[in-house]
Amino acid sequence: MTRSTLPPEAALNDLLRILLDDRAAGRERTLAEYQALFPGHEALVAREFGEQPDPRAEAAGEQHFGPYRLLHPLGRGGQGQVWLAVDTRLGRTVALKVLDQLGISKEALERFRREAQIASRLDDPGICAVYEAGSADGVPYMAMRYVAGRSLSDLLEEARRAGAHESSSVYLPAVRDEEDVRGAPLDVARVLRLVERLARSIHAAHEHGVVHRDVKPGNVIVGEDGQPVILDFGLAQAQDAAFPTVTRTGDVFGTPAYMAPEQIQGGAVDRRADVWALGVILHECLTLTRPFEAPTRESLYVAILTRDPADPRERNAAIRADLALVIATALEKQTLRRYQTALDLAEDVRRVRRGEPIVARPPSLFYRAQRFAARNRALVGGTLAVIVALGIGLGATLRALEVAEESAVLARGETQKVLRLSDVRRLDDLVDESRNLWPADPTRVPDYERWIGEAEALVARLPEHRERLAELRTKAVRSAEQVLPAAPAPPTQEDTAAEARETWHFADAETQWHHGTLEQLVEDLEFFGDSDPHVGRLADVRARLEFARGVEKRSIDDAHAAWEEAIASVRDRSASPAYAGLEMRPQLGLVPIGRDPNSGLQEFAHLQTGTMAPRGPEGRFDPGPEWGLVFVLIPGGKAWIGSQRSEPDGPNYDPNASLPDSPVTEVDFEPFFLSKYEMTQAQWERMTGTNPSQHVAGRTIGDMLVSALHPVEQISWTLADETLRNLGLVMPSDAQWEYAARAGTDTIWATGNASASLAGSANLADAYCHAHGGPPTWSYEMDIDDGHLVHAPVGSFTPNRFGLHDVHGNVWEWCQHDREHAAARIDVFGDSNITRSDPRTRVHRGGGYDNTASQLRVGLRYYALADFRRSMVGVRPARALVR
């Protein structure tokens, strides 16, 4: 019997069975596709999908639902039909979601209401906005932003139907601001961009306490501009008392193919469940297959809970080792080993996209041993008694699973494997501990000495591990030539190491596993013990110890006379009236340089970032790449912060001031230290071993060779914050920055009220830039010629009254975010959905080389996400005065 001859009741049962199977497998079909499966029962299928148009409207040629004119169905959400509709009151096109009229339960109504409430409070361009929720004729509806585009599930299905071969990925439309991507084929690059943006939007929801719980391709619309938009918060969980849950512990909700292990088990679910789903999507978009696939729901659950995900490189040769590792980290079964936030995932995807080192690291030898033991519990459990018989006392120091792993090893007579497992765990512990041993001050000397002693003992066993590795390789069945897959960019060291591990083949799985884990240990220890402090963690901590041991002598004891002179000068009201008799003490890590001849303020060398800056014959500096930071002691006092345009005779009047620049507030400042210059590329590289700048030292821009004295740029607020805190420094607060930049003035610019006053004091978009290849889309100050196409070496322009260079122009400078001010929607490099009260945003001030005078106004604030990076954004470090 064909479906066309089925009685209605049998056809309905068959339809429900298919619907359930599709949901279990994560498949998405349109209403038309379901109707095609049931010829002769199209009306029944439509009714089951909640489509019950008004016959009178049909007769008139139009369909209406409440105040909305229905145009045509768009598809189905989790709870109802979605229509393209027009709001007849506003003339606005919307996506109208109408709850199914058949079998509306109290729980369904509550979920529908919660979806509207939750989605309406999320303000992010990647989240579908809810305009209105209500009911018409007793049927609930929700009007949402209409996104012209296609669902990601449709794009995936289309790629599969096209018979794509194994190296293919889903084809996505180009993004408006698509940039060159190093080392990634175009389709892969677009997938990375899409998933990165999707992850950032999911993170935005998480930051508002909302976990989606049903992230899947069917809930992602890819707009015609290539931007993804997440929708359908019907299963979302809000960590807010205003949104009580409608589920019970142990309930399982979501789409099985995209559900995290903890979600399947009915346990507590947090933001990391959405991270898992993003990992599944990333894998699926790159390979057109899911990492876990099975014919039934039950077998799919088993696969997700017990098996390792499929290696995406087996399906797509364009996937590099670092990208495969990102996917594997997102799909870690243990939540603590997974990316902890969607932002963490987005950042690593961005790093892959831009050819930068990722943060994720391969699973350690010890963790792989855990998983091996978990998959071989019978073998492990049967040899527990061996440890007791050998009397090695491991039960007191290792967890139960560690004992099981080591007992399995000992049962084969390989006692040295226990030591190697212990070394892997200790290596991981030492690396984690070293991240917390900052800043390098004398109080940490005992911790450094203990850490270094343990690290040296660990590295001393490296020859033994190498010897055992060489011995193992004599038992290899074969050793294939190391051939790296063709790639647009040269392979990284991580790529090479990953491929090398795969070239040794052994007869049994256990030896293969042992070889791989031992090889990883040797490689990790070689990096750990490298003599370069920017590569080897041991050398890095040794350098910290050396600095911590000597910093007090160098900065205070050896500079005793300089400190006495500086302290007396600061205290003397006639010599230093700006400090108003300030009593200060020597500051650890700083050495007085003396007073600036123009500002009269005291300046200090920061020892950890480089050598001490000497003054020239006239008391001025000629900055050198080996110098450390130079800090100015900014005097305390009261000052007006902000700008306003309503009172020409009032404080800080600026006719172009906008709401984000106001209100003007009087603030009482304590003295603090602020860097005389923007942080240079040389200083940043000395401290971190990297130079992230786009216009990097050694590169020729126009007719200028960029030097190490140019400001470091293309650093995010997050990276700047971490790096400076490791040095015991911070970014200035928003108010501190403006106070120091104004330096006692209340004019539009610190140089005056005329834009021409910036000549000689600021590097901006000017006549020189226009004449030497500046982009035609920029605006230019044609009456100023500063001689630079991009940023200039620090100190190239006249300082302000506090002796600070480049407070206007050169590069924008990150600040801490003062949140006292009211929210005001502003445009941030094209993202008009960022608000100043948004917890994701950070402030940067001062303007850059690509801006005109109006964007260099001293009262102007710009806002961007904490992970925002551009070649015109850098940092000017600050430091507290210890009283």
PDB file of N, CA and C in Angstrom, residues 332-361:
ATOM      1  N   GLU A 332      35.255  18.026  23.556  1.00  0.00           N
ATOM      2  CA  GLU A 332      35.739  17.261  24.704  1.00  0.00           C
ATOM      3  C   GLU A 332      34.545  16.818  25.554  1.00  0.00           C
ATOM      4  N   LYS A 333      34.509  15.545  25.906  1.00  0.00           N
ATOM      5  CA  LYS A 333      33.396  15.033  26.714  1.00  0.00           C
ATOM      6  C   LYS A 333      33.436  15.595  28.130  1.00  0.00           C
ATOM      7  N   GLN A 334      34.637  15.791  28.684  1.00  0.00           N
ATOM      8  CA  GLN A 334      34.761  16.381  30.007  1.00  0.00           C
ATOM      9  C   GLN A 334      34.639  17.896  29.880  1.00  0.00           C
ATOM     10  N   THR A 335      33.652  18.451  30.564  1.00  0.00           N
ATOM     11  CA  THR A 335      33.374  19.881  30.399  1.00  0.00           C
ATOM     12  C   THR A 335      34.555  20.751  30.816  1.00  0.00           C
ATOM     13  N   LEU A 336      35.341  20.312  31.780  1.00  0.00           N
ATOM     14  CA  LEU A 336      36.476  21.111  32.231  1.00  0.00           C
ATOM     15  C   LEU A 336      37.581  21.179  31.181  1.00  0.00           C
ATOM     16  N   ARG A 337      37.610  20.230  30.250  1.00  0.00           N
ATOM     17  CA  ARG A 337      38.631  20.224  29.208  1.00  0.00           C
ATOM     18  C   ARG A 337      38.126  20.870  27.919  1.00  0.00           C
ATOM     19  N   ARG A 338      36.846  21.159  27.878  1.00  0.00           N
ATOM     20  CA  ARG A 338      36.240  21.821  26.724  1.00  0.00           C
ATOM     21  C   ARG A 338      36.539  23.320  26.804  1.00  0.00           C
ATOM     22  N   TYR A 339      36.392  24.053  25.687  1.00  0.00           N
ATOM     23  CA  TYR A 339      36.432  25.511  25.782  1.00  0.00           C
ATOM     24  C   TYR A 339      35.405  25.939  26.826  1.00  0.00           C
ATOM     25  N   GLN A 340      35.817  26.785  27.747  1.00  0.00           N
ATOM     26  CA  GLN A 340      34.933  27.156  28.838  1.00  0.00           C
ATOM     27  C   GLN A 340      33.882  28.187  28.438  1.00  0.00           C
ATOM     28  N   THR A 341      34.146  28.915  27.378  1.00  0.00           N
ATOM     29  CA  THR A 341      33.173  29.878  26.876  1.00  0.00           C
ATOM     30  C   THR A 341      33.149  29.826  25.352  1.00  0.00           C
ATOM     31  N   ALA A 342      32.045  30.278  24.805  1.00  0.00           N
ATOM     32  CA  ALA A 342      31.958  30.373  23.346  1.00  0.00           C
ATOM     33  C   ALA A 342      32.950  31.406  22.817  1.00  0.00           C
ATOM     34  N   LEU A 343      33.275  32.404  23.643  1.00  0.00           N
ATOM     35  CA  LEU A 343      34.265  33.392  23.240  1.00  0.00           C
ATOM     36  C   LEU A 343      35.642  32.756  23.093  1.00  0.00           C
ATOM     37  N   ASP A 344      35.987  31.821  23.996  1.00  0.00           N
ATOM     38  CA  ASP A 344      37.261  31.115  23.878  1.00  0.00           C
ATOM     39  C   ASP A 344      37.343  30.373  22.543  1.00  0.00           C
ATOM     40  N   LEU A 345      36.247  29.714  22.184  1.00  0.00           N
ATOM     41  CA  LEU A 345      36.204  29.017  20.891  1.00  0.00           C
ATOM     42  C   LEU A 345      36.336  30.011  19.747  1.00  0.00           C
ATOM     43  N   ALA A 346      35.587  31.114  19.818  1.00  0.00           N
ATOM     44  CA  ALA A 346      35.635  32.121  18.753  1.00  0.00           C
ATOM     45  C   ALA A 346      37.048  32.655  18.570  1.00  0.00           C
ATOM     46  N   GLU A 347      37.739  32.877  19.678  1.00  0.00           N
ATOM     47  CA  GLU A 347      39.097  33.418  19.600  1.00  0.00           C
ATOM     48  C   GLU A 347      40.056  32.431  18.939  1.00  0.00           C
ATOM     49  N   ASP A 348      39.944  31.152  19.277  1.00  0.00           N
ATOM     50  CA  ASP A 348      40.831  30.180  18.638  1.00  0.00           C
ATOM     51  C   ASP A 348      40.490  30.008  17.166  1.00  0.00           C
ATOM     52  N   VAL A 349      39.212  30.064  16.815  1.00  0.00           N
ATOM     53  CA  VAL A 349      38.826  30.000  15.400  1.00  0.00           C
ATOM     54  C   VAL A 349      39.416  31.203  14.661  1.00  0.00           C
ATOM     55  N   ARG A 350      39.360  32.366  15.302  1.00  0.00           N
ATOM     56  CA  ARG A 350      39.961  33.554  14.683  1.00  0.00           C
ATOM     57  C   ARG A 350      41.467  33.357  14.486  1.00  0.00           C
ATOM     58  N   ARG A 351      42.106  32.767  15.488  1.00  0.00           N
ATOM     59  CA  ARG A 351      43.561  32.548  15.368  1.00  0.00           C
ATOM     60  C   ARG A 351      43.878  31.612  14.204  1.00  0.00           C
ATOM     61  N   VAL A 352      43.083  30.563  14.044  1.00  0.00           N
ATOM     62  CA  VAL A 352      43.276  29.663  12.908  1.00  0.00           C
ATOM     63  C   VAL A 352      43.082  30.430  11.607  1.00  0.00           C
ATOM     64  N   ARG A 353      42.037  31.223  11.562  1.00  0.00           N
ATOM     65  CA  ARG A 353      41.702  31.972  10.349  1.00  0.00           C
ATOM     66  C   ARG A 353      42.816  32.932   9.956  1.00  0.00           C
ATOM     67  N   ARG A 354      43.497  33.479  10.952  1.00  0.00           N
ATOM     68  CA  ARG A 354      44.541  34.467  10.674  1.00  0.00           C
ATOM     69  C   ARG A 354      45.941  33.866  10.706  1.00  0.00           C
ATOM     70  N   GLY A 355      46.030  32.541  10.856  1.00  0.00           N
ATOM     71  CA  GLY A 355      47.331  31.895  10.828  1.00  0.00           C
ATOM     72  C   GLY A 355      48.162  32.133  12.069  1.00  0.00           C
ATOM     73  N   GLU A 356      47.497  32.375  13.222  1.00  0.00           N
ATOM     74  CA  GLU A 356      48.209  32.624  14.475  1.00  0.00           C
ATOM     75  C   GLU A 356      48.189  31.367  15.339  1.00  0.00           C
ATOM     76  N   PRO A 357      49.103  31.252  16.308  1.00  0.00           N
ATOM     77  CA  PRO A 357      49.092  30.092  17.217  1.00  0.00           C
ATOM     78  C   PRO A 357      47.804  30.060  18.034  1.00  0.00           C
ATOM     79  N   ILE A 358      47.256  28.863  18.199  1.00  0.00           N
ATOM     80  CA  ILE A 358      46.020  28.725  18.967  1.00  0.00           C
ATOM     81  C   ILE A 358      46.339  28.478  20.433  1.00  0.00           C
ATOM     82  N   VAL A 359      45.331  28.682  21.292  1.00  0.00           N
ATOM     83  CA  VAL A 359      45.502  28.472  22.728  1.00  0.00           C
ATOM     84  C   VAL A 359      45.313  27.004  23.090  1.00  0.00           C
ATOM     85  N   ALA A 360      44.403  26.319  22.400  1.00  0.00           N
ATOM     86  CA  ALA A 360      44.131  24.905  22.704  1.00  0.00           C
ATOM     87  C   ALA A 360      45.395  24.083  22.543  1.00  0.00           C
ATOM     88  N   ARG A 361      45.521  23.078  23.390  1.00  0.00           N
ATOM     89  CA  ARG A 361      46.676  22.199  23.338  1.00  0.00           C
ATOM     90  C   ARG A 361      46.217  20.759  23.234  1.00  0.00           C
TER      91      ARG A 361
END
